[in-house]
Coordinates of N, CA and C and ligand atoms in Angstrom, one line a residue:
M1 N 0.8 -1.2 0.0 CA 0.0 0.0 0.0 C 0.9 1.3 0.0
R2 N 0.5 2.2 -0.8 CA 1.2 3.5 -0.8 C 0.2 4.5 -0.3
I3 N 0.6 5.0 0.9 CA -0.3 5.9 1.6 C 0.4 7.3 1.9
V4 N -0.4 8.3 1.7 CA 0.0 9.6 2.2 C -0.8 10.0 3.4
F5 N -0.1 10.5 4.5 CA -0.8 10.8 5.7 C -0.7 12.3 6.0
I6 N -1.8 13.0 5.9 CA -1.8 14.4 6.1 C -2.5 14.8 7.4
G7 N -2.0 15.8 8.1 CA -2.7 16.3 9.2 C -1.9 17.5 9.8
P8 N -2.6 18.4 10.4 CA -1.9 19.6 11.0 C -1.0 19.2 12.2
P9 N 0.0 20.0 12.6 CA 0.8 19.7 13.7 C -0.1 19.6 15.0
G10 N 0.1 18.5 15.7 CA -0.7 18.3 17.0 C -1.9 17.4 16.8
A11 N -2.2 17.0 15.5 CA -3.4 16.2 15.3 C -3.2 14.7 15.8
G12 N -2.0 14.3 16.1 CA -1.8 13.0 16.6 C -1.3 12.1 15.5
K13 N -0.8 12.7 14.4 CA -0.4 12.0 13.2 C 0.8 11.0 13.5
G14 N 1.7 11.5 14.4 CA 2.9 10.7 14.7 C 2.5 9.4 15.4
T15 N 1.6 9.5 16.4 CA 1.1 8.4 17.2 C 0.4 7.4 16.3
Q16 N -0.5 7.9 15.4 CA -1.3 7.1 14.5 C -0.4 6.4 13.5
A17 N 0.6 7.2 13.0 CA 1.6 6.6 12.0 C 2.3 5.4 12.6
E18 N 2.7 5.5 13.9 CA 3.4 4.3 14.5 C 2.4 3.1 14.5
K19 N 1.2 3.4 14.8 CA 0.2 2.2 14.9 C -0.1 1.7 13.5
I20 N -0.1 2.5 12.5 CA -0.3 2.1 11.1 C 0.9 1.2 10.7
I21 N 2.1 1.6 11.1 CA 3.3 0.8 10.7 C 3.3 -0.5 11.4
A22 N 2.9 -0.6 12.7 CA 2.9 -1.8 13.4 C 1.9 -2.8 12.8
R23 N 0.7 -2.3 12.4 CA -0.4 -3.1 11.9 C -0.2 -3.5 10.4
F24 N 0.3 -2.6 9.6 CA 0.3 -2.8 8.1 C 1.7 -2.9 7.5
H25 N 2.7 -2.6 8.3 CA 4.1 -2.7 7.9 C 4.6 -2.0 6.6
P26 N 4.0 -0.8 6.3 CA 4.6 0.0 5.2 C 6.0 0.6 5.7
A27 N 6.9 0.9 4.8 CA 8.0 1.7 5.2 C 7.6 3.1 5.7
H28 N 8.2 3.6 6.7 CA 7.8 4.8 7.3 C 8.7 6.0 6.8
L29 N 8.1 6.9 6.0 CA 8.9 8.0 5.5 C 8.4 9.3 6.1
S30 N 9.0 9.6 7.2 CA 8.6 10.9 7.9 C 9.7 12.0 7.5
T31 N 9.3 13.0 6.8 CA 10.2 14.0 6.4 C 10.7 14.8 7.6
G32 N 9.8 15.0 8.6 CA 10.2 15.7 9.8 C 11.3 14.9 10.5
D33 N 11.1 13.6 10.7 CA 12.2 12.8 11.3 C 13.5 12.8 10.5
M34 N 13.4 12.8 9.2 CA 14.6 12.8 8.3 C 15.3 14.2 8.5
L35 N 14.5 15.2 8.5 CA 15.2 16.6 8.7 C 15.8 16.7 10.1
R36 N 15.1 16.2 11.1 CA 15.7 16.3 12.5 C 17.0 15.5 12.6
A37 N 17.0 14.4 11.9 CA 18.2 13.6 11.9 C 19.3 14.3 11.2
A38 N 19.0 14.9 10.1 CA 20.0 15.7 9.3 C 20.5 16.9 10.1
R39 N 19.6 17.5 10.8 CA 20.0 18.7 11.6 C 20.9 18.3 12.7
D40 N 20.5 17.2 13.4 CA 21.4 16.7 14.5 C 22.7 16.2 14.0
A41 N 22.8 15.7 12.8 CA 24.1 15.2 12.2 C 24.8 16.4 11.6
K42 N 24.2 17.6 11.6 CA 24.8 18.8 11.0 C 25.3 18.6 9.6
T43 N 24.4 17.9 8.8 CA 24.7 17.8 7.4 C 24.4 19.1 6.7
E44 N 24.8 19.3 5.5 CA 24.5 20.5 4.8 C 23.0 20.8 4.7
I45 N 22.3 19.7 4.3 CA 20.8 19.9 4.2 C 20.2 20.2 5.6
G46 N 20.8 19.5 6.6 CA 20.3 19.7 8.0 C 20.4 21.1 8.5
L47 N 21.6 21.7 8.2 CA 21.9 23.0 8.6 C 21.0 24.0 7.9
K48 N 20.7 23.7 6.6 CA 19.9 24.6 5.8 C 18.4 24.5 6.4
A49 N 18.0 23.3 6.6 CA 16.6 23.1 7.1 C 16.3 23.7 8.4
E50 N 17.3 23.7 9.3 CA 17.2 24.1 10.7 C 16.6 25.5 10.8
K51 N 17.0 26.4 9.9 CA 16.5 27.8 9.9 C 15.0 27.9 9.7
Y52 N 14.5 27.0 8.8 CA 13.1 27.0 8.6 C 12.3 26.3 9.7
M53 N 12.9 25.2 10.1 CA 12.2 24.4 11.1 C 12.0 25.2 12.4
S54 N 13.1 25.9 12.8 CA 13.0 26.6 14.1 C 12.1 27.8 14.0
A55 N 11.7 28.2 12.8 CA 10.8 29.3 12.6 C 9.3 28.8 12.4
G56 N 9.2 27.5 12.3 CA 7.9 26.9 12.0 C 7.5 27.0 10.6
Q57 N 8.5 27.3 9.7 CA 8.2 27.4 8.3 C 8.6 26.1 7.5
L58 N 8.0 26.0 6.3 CA 8.3 24.9 5.5 C 9.7 25.0 4.9
V59 N 10.4 23.9 4.8 CA 11.7 23.8 4.2 C 11.4 23.9 2.6
P60 N 12.3 24.6 1.9 CA 12.0 24.7 0.4 C 11.7 23.4 -0.3
D61 N 10.8 23.4 -1.2 CA 10.3 22.2 -1.9 C 11.4 21.4 -2.5
D62 N 12.4 22.1 -3.2 CA 13.4 21.3 -3.9 C 14.3 20.4 -3.0
V63 N 14.5 21.0 -1.7 CA 15.2 20.2 -0.7 C 14.5 18.9 -0.4
I64 N 13.2 19.1 -0.1 CA 12.4 18.0 0.4 C 12.1 17.0 -0.7
V65 N 11.9 17.5 -1.9 CA 11.6 16.6 -3.0 C 12.8 15.7 -3.3
G66 N 14.0 16.3 -3.2 CA 15.2 15.6 -3.5 C 15.4 14.4 -2.4
I67 N 15.1 14.7 -1.2 CA 15.2 13.7 -0.1 C 14.3 12.6 -0.4
I68 N 13.0 12.9 -0.7 CA 12.0 11.9 -0.9 C 12.3 11.0 -2.2
A69 N 12.8 11.7 -3.2 CA 13.1 11.0 -4.5 C 14.1 9.9 -4.2
D70 N 15.2 10.3 -3.4 CA 16.2 9.3 -3.1 C 15.6 8.2 -2.3
R71 N 14.8 8.5 -1.3 CA 14.3 7.6 -0.3 C 13.4 6.5 -1.0
L72 N 12.6 7.0 -2.0 CA 11.7 6.1 -2.6 C 12.3 5.1 -3.5
K73 N 13.6 5.3 -3.8 CA 14.3 4.3 -4.6 C 14.8 3.1 -3.8
E74 N 14.8 3.3 -2.5 CA 15.4 2.2 -1.6 C 14.4 1.0 -1.6
A75 N 15.1 -0.2 -1.3 CA 14.4 -1.5 -1.4 C 13.1 -1.5 -0.6
D76 N 13.2 -1.0 0.7 CA 12.0 -1.2 1.6 C 10.8 -0.4 1.1
C77 N 11.0 0.5 0.1 CA 9.8 1.2 -0.3 C 9.1 0.6 -1.5
Q78 N 9.7 -0.5 -2.0 CA 9.1 -1.1 -3.2 C 7.8 -1.8 -2.9
T79 N 7.6 -2.2 -1.7 CA 6.3 -2.9 -1.4 C 5.3 -2.1 -0.7
G80 N 5.6 -0.8 -0.5 CA 4.6 0.1 0.1 C 5.2 1.0 1.1
Y81 N 4.6 2.1 1.4 CA 5.1 3.1 2.3 C 4.0 4.0 2.8
L82 N 4.3 4.6 4.0 CA 3.5 5.7 4.5 C 4.3 7.0 4.5
L83 N 3.8 7.9 3.7 CA 4.4 9.2 3.6 C 3.8 10.0 4.7
D84 N 4.7 10.4 5.7 CA 4.2 11.1 6.9 C 4.8 12.5 6.9
G85 N 4.0 13.5 6.6 CA 4.5 14.9 6.6 C 5.0 15.3 5.2
F86 N 4.8 14.5 4.2 CA 5.1 14.8 2.8 C 4.0 14.2 1.9
P87 N 3.5 14.9 0.9 CA 3.8 16.3 0.5 C 3.1 17.3 1.5
R88 N 3.6 18.5 1.5 CA 3.0 19.6 2.3 C 2.7 20.8 1.5
T89 N 3.0 20.8 0.2 CA 2.6 21.9 -0.7 C 2.1 21.2 -2.0
I90 N 1.4 22.0 -2.8 CA 0.9 21.6 -4.1 C 2.1 21.2 -5.0
A91 N 3.2 22.0 -4.9 CA 4.4 21.7 -5.7 C 5.0 20.4 -5.4
Q92 N 5.0 20.1 -4.1 CA 5.5 18.8 -3.7 C 4.6 17.6 -4.1
A93 N 3.3 17.8 -4.1 CA 2.3 16.8 -4.5 C 2.5 16.6 -6.0
E94 N 2.7 17.6 -6.8 CA 2.9 17.5 -8.2 C 4.2 16.8 -8.5
A95 N 5.2 17.1 -7.8 CA 6.5 16.4 -8.0 C 6.4 14.9 -7.7
L96 N 5.6 14.6 -6.6 CA 5.4 13.2 -6.2 C 4.6 12.5 -7.3
D97 N 3.5 13.1 -7.8 CA 2.7 12.5 -8.8 C 3.6 12.2 -10.1
K98 N 4.5 13.1 -10.4 CA 5.3 12.9 -11.5 C 6.3 11.7 -11.3
M99 N 6.9 11.6 -10.1 CA 7.8 10.5 -9.8 C 7.0 9.2 -9.9
L100 N 5.8 9.1 -9.2 CA 5.1 7.9 -9.2 C 4.5 7.5 -10.5
G101 N 4.2 8.5 -11.3 CA 3.6 8.3 -12.6 C 4.7 7.6 -13.5
E102 N 5.9 8.1 -13.4 CA 7.1 7.6 -14.2 C 7.3 6.1 -13.8
K103 N 7.1 5.8 -12.5 CA 7.4 4.4 -12.0 C 6.2 3.5 -12.2
G104 N 5.0 4.1 -12.5 CA 3.8 3.4 -12.7 C 3.3 2.8 -11.3
T105 N 3.6 3.6 -10.3 CA 3.1 3.1 -8.9 C 2.3 4.2 -8.2
P106 N 1.1 4.4 -8.6 CA 0.3 5.5 -8.1 C 0.0 5.3 -6.6
L107 N -0.4 6.4 -5.9 CA -0.8 6.3 -4.5 C -2.1 5.5 -4.4
D108 N -2.3 4.8 -3.3 CA -3.6 4.1 -3.1 C -4.6 5.0 -2.3
V109 N -4.1 5.7 -1.4 CA -5.0 6.5 -0.5 C -4.3 7.6 0.2
V110 N -5.0 8.7 0.4 CA -4.5 9.8 1.2 C -5.4 10.0 2.4
L111 N -4.8 9.8 3.6 CA -5.5 9.9 4.8 C -5.4 11.3 5.4
E112 N -6.5 11.9 5.7 CA -6.4 13.2 6.4 C -6.9 13.1 7.8
L113 N -6.1 13.4 8.8 CA -6.5 13.4 10.2 C -7.0 14.8 10.5
R114 N -8.3 14.9 10.7 CA -8.8 16.3 10.9 C -9.1 16.6 12.4
V115 N -8.5 17.7 12.8 CA -8.7 18.2 14.2 C -8.9 19.7 14.1
P116 N -9.9 20.3 14.8 CA -10.1 21.7 14.8 C -8.9 22.5 15.4
D117 N -8.7 23.7 14.8 CA -7.5 24.5 15.3 C -7.4 24.7 16.8
E118 N -8.6 25.0 17.4 CA -8.5 25.3 18.9 C -8.0 24.1 19.7
E119 N -8.4 22.9 19.3 CA -8.0 21.7 19.9 C -6.5 21.5 19.7
L120 N -6.0 21.8 18.4 CA -4.6 21.6 18.1 C -3.7 22.5 19.0
F121 N -4.1 23.7 19.2 CA -3.3 24.7 19.9 C -3.2 24.2 21.4
R122 N -4.4 23.7 21.9 CA -4.4 23.2 23.3 C -3.4 22.0 23.4
R123 N -3.4 21.1 22.4 CA -2.6 19.9 22.5 C -1.1 20.3 22.3
L124 N -0.8 21.2 21.4 CA 0.6 21.5 21.1 C 1.2 22.2 22.2
A125 N 0.4 23.0 23.0 CA 1.0 23.7 24.1 C 1.5 22.8 25.2
G126 N 1.0 21.5 25.2 CA 1.4 20.5 26.1 C 2.7 19.7 25.8
R127 N 3.2 19.9 24.5 CA 4.4 19.2 24.1 C 5.6 20.0 24.5
G128 N 6.8 19.3 24.3 CA 8.0 20.0 24.8 C 9.1 20.2 23.8
R129 N 8.8 20.1 22.5 CA 9.8 20.2 21.5 C 10.3 21.7 21.3
A130 N 11.5 21.9 20.8 CA 12.0 23.2 20.6 C 11.2 24.0 19.6
D131 N 10.5 23.3 18.7 CA 9.7 24.1 17.7 C 8.3 24.1 18.2
D132 N 8.1 24.0 19.5 CA 6.7 24.0 20.1 C 6.5 25.3 20.9
K133 N 7.3 26.3 20.7 CA 7.1 27.6 21.4 C 5.8 28.2 20.8
P134 N 5.0 28.9 21.6 CA 3.7 29.3 21.0 C 3.7 30.0 19.7
E135 N 4.7 30.9 19.5 CA 4.8 31.6 18.2 C 5.2 30.7 17.1
V136 N 6.0 29.7 17.4 CA 6.4 28.7 16.4 C 5.2 27.8 16.0
I137 N 4.4 27.4 17.1 CA 3.2 26.6 16.9 C 2.3 27.4 15.9
R138 N 2.1 28.6 16.3 CA 1.1 29.4 15.4 C 1.6 29.4 14.0
E139 N 2.9 29.6 13.8 CA 3.5 29.7 12.5 C 3.3 28.3 11.7
R140 N 3.4 27.3 12.5 CA 3.3 25.9 11.8 C 1.8 25.7 11.4
L141 N 0.9 26.2 12.3 CA -0.5 26.1 11.9 C -0.9 26.9 10.7
V142 N -0.3 28.1 10.6 CA -0.5 29.0 9.5 C 0.1 28.3 8.2
A143 N 1.2 27.7 8.3 CA 1.8 27.0 7.2 C 0.9 25.9 6.7
Y144 N 0.4 25.2 7.7 CA -0.6 24.1 7.3 C -1.8 24.6 6.6
N145 N -2.4 25.6 7.2 CA -3.7 26.1 6.7 C -3.4 26.8 5.3
N146 N -2.3 27.5 5.1 CA -2.1 28.2 3.8 C -1.5 27.3 2.8
Q147 N -0.5 26.4 3.1 CA 0.3 25.7 2.1 C -0.1 24.3 2.0
T148 N -0.5 23.6 3.1 CA -0.8 22.2 3.1 C -2.3 21.9 2.8
S149 N -3.2 22.7 3.4 CA -4.6 22.3 3.3 C -5.1 22.3 1.8
P150 N -4.5 23.1 0.9 CA -4.9 23.0 -0.5 C -4.8 21.5 -1.1
L151 N -3.9 20.7 -0.4 CA -3.8 19.3 -0.9 C -5.0 18.5 -0.7
L152 N -5.9 18.9 0.2 CA -7.1 18.2 0.5 C -8.0 18.2 -0.8
D153 N -8.1 19.4 -1.4 CA -8.8 19.6 -2.6 C -8.1 18.8 -3.8
Y154 N -6.8 18.9 -3.8 CA -6.0 18.3 -4.8 C -6.2 16.8 -4.9
Y155 N -6.2 16.2 -3.7 CA -6.3 14.7 -3.6 C -7.8 14.3 -3.7
G156 N -8.7 15.2 -3.2 CA -10.1 15.0 -3.3 C -10.5 14.8 -4.8
K157 N -10.0 15.7 -5.6 CA -10.3 15.6 -7.0 C -9.8 14.4 -7.7
Q158 N -8.7 13.8 -7.1 CA -8.2 12.5 -7.6 C -8.9 11.3 -7.0
N159 N -9.9 11.6 -6.2 CA -10.7 10.5 -5.5 C -9.8 9.7 -4.6
L160 N -8.8 10.3 -4.0 CA -7.8 9.5 -3.1 C -8.1 9.9 -1.7
L161 N -8.8 10.9 -1.4 CA -8.9 11.4 0.0 C -9.9 10.7 0.9
Q162 N -9.4 10.3 2.1 CA -10.2 9.8 3.1 C -10.0 10.6 4.4
T163 N -11.0 11.3 4.8 CA -10.9 12.1 6.0 C -11.3 11.4 7.3
I164 N -10.4 11.5 8.3 CA -10.7 10.8 9.5 C -10.9 11.8 10.6
D165 N -11.9 11.6 11.4 CA -12.2 12.4 12.6 C -11.1 12.2 13.6
G166 N -10.3 13.2 13.9 CA -9.1 13.1 14.8 C -9.5 13.4 16.3
L167 N -10.7 13.5 16.6 CA -11.1 13.7 18.0 C -11.5 12.3 18.6
G168 N -11.1 12.0 19.8 CA -11.4 10.8 20.5 C -10.1 10.2 21.0
S169 N -10.2 9.0 21.5 CA -9.0 8.3 22.1 C -8.1 7.8 21.0
V170 N -6.9 7.6 21.3 CA -5.9 7.0 20.3 C -6.5 5.8 19.7
E171 N -7.1 4.9 20.5 CA -7.6 3.6 20.0 C -8.8 3.9 19.1
E172 N -9.7 4.8 19.5 CA -10.9 5.1 18.7 C -10.5 5.6 17.3
I173 N -9.5 6.4 17.3 CA -9.1 7.0 16.0 C -8.4 5.9 15.2
F174 N -7.6 5.1 15.8 CA -7.0 4.0 15.0 C -8.0 3.1 14.4
V175 N -9.0 2.8 15.1 CA -10.1 1.9 14.5 C -10.6 2.5 13.3
R176 N -10.8 3.8 13.3 CA -11.3 4.5 12.0 C -10.3 4.3 10.9
I177 N -9.0 4.5 11.2 CA -8.0 4.4 10.2 C -7.9 2.9 9.7
E178 N -7.9 2.0 10.6 CA -7.8 0.6 10.3 C -8.9 0.1 9.3
K179 N -10.1 0.6 9.6 CA -11.3 0.3 8.8 C -11.0 0.7 7.3
I180 N -10.5 1.9 7.2 CA -10.2 2.4 5.8 C -9.1 1.6 5.2
L181 N -8.0 1.4 5.9 CA -6.8 0.7 5.3 C -7.1 -0.8 5.0
D182 N -8.0 -1.4 5.8 CA -8.3 -2.8 5.5 C -9.0 -2.9 4.2
S183 N -9.7 -1.9 3.8 CA -10.4 -2.0 2.5 C -9.5 -1.7 1.3
Y184 N -8.3 -1.4 1.5 CA -7.3 -1.2 0.4 C -6.3 -2.3 0.3
K185 N -6.3 -3.2 1.3 CA -5.2 -4.2 1.3 C -5.2 -5.1 0.1
Ligands
AMP5 P1 7.0 17.5 11.2 O1 7.7 16.7 12.2 O2 6.4 16.7 10.1 O3 6.0 18.4 11.8 O4 8.1 18.4 10.5 C1 8.9 19.3 11.3 C2 9.4 20.5 10.4 O5 10.1 20.0 9.4 C3 8.3 21.3 9.8 O6 7.7 22.3 10.6 C4 9.0 21.8 8.6 O7 9.8 22.9 8.9 C5 9.9 20.7 8.2 N1 9.2 19.8 7.2 C6 8.9 18.5 7.4 N2 8.3 18.0 6.3 C7 8.3 18.9 5.4 C8 7.9 19.1 4.0 N3 7.3 18.0 3.4 N4 8.1 20.2 3.4 C9 8.6 21.3 4.0 N5 9.1 21.3 5.2 C10 8.9 20.1 5.9

């Protein structure tokens, strides 16, 4: 299965991604994790990305698309993957469509984890990451609403979008996701 997982910061996407991996075993491609690893290793890409990440802004499309293009060539991606945090802009989605079109391996489904803004802000305030300062949180939500939410329409038009209610317990939400993914297996 080739899955894209979309959701605003604080929606519980990371938690649900782990559960999806454990249950369905796709390769886990989290661009946030990759960028944090690159930043911690102080690679050229990592140092460049850090400026954007610490401001709650998106890293430039060409940087991210390059990382994903390389990652998708690896062996573990050939049987399926969960794209977690990518694409985040229309340009990234178009680049992905182009790559997958060339390989003849289209996406199966795009999952959107939907949580209202007020609830997100409440949840994010309780986390402890460096990019979780209130002004950075606000900036990340702005980036989601302005740059990422247009993807919902983009994938809706391709009949790939499945929206999941992100309110409830971790287990309740996972049951909703599982039901959808079971129908694509
Ligand atoms: P995440 O853990 O997915 O919330 O990502 C953390 C940060 O990494 C984001 O706030 C962005 O600065 C950057 N990032 C992750 N994925 C992307 C992406 N697909 N495009 C641009 N920036 C990204």
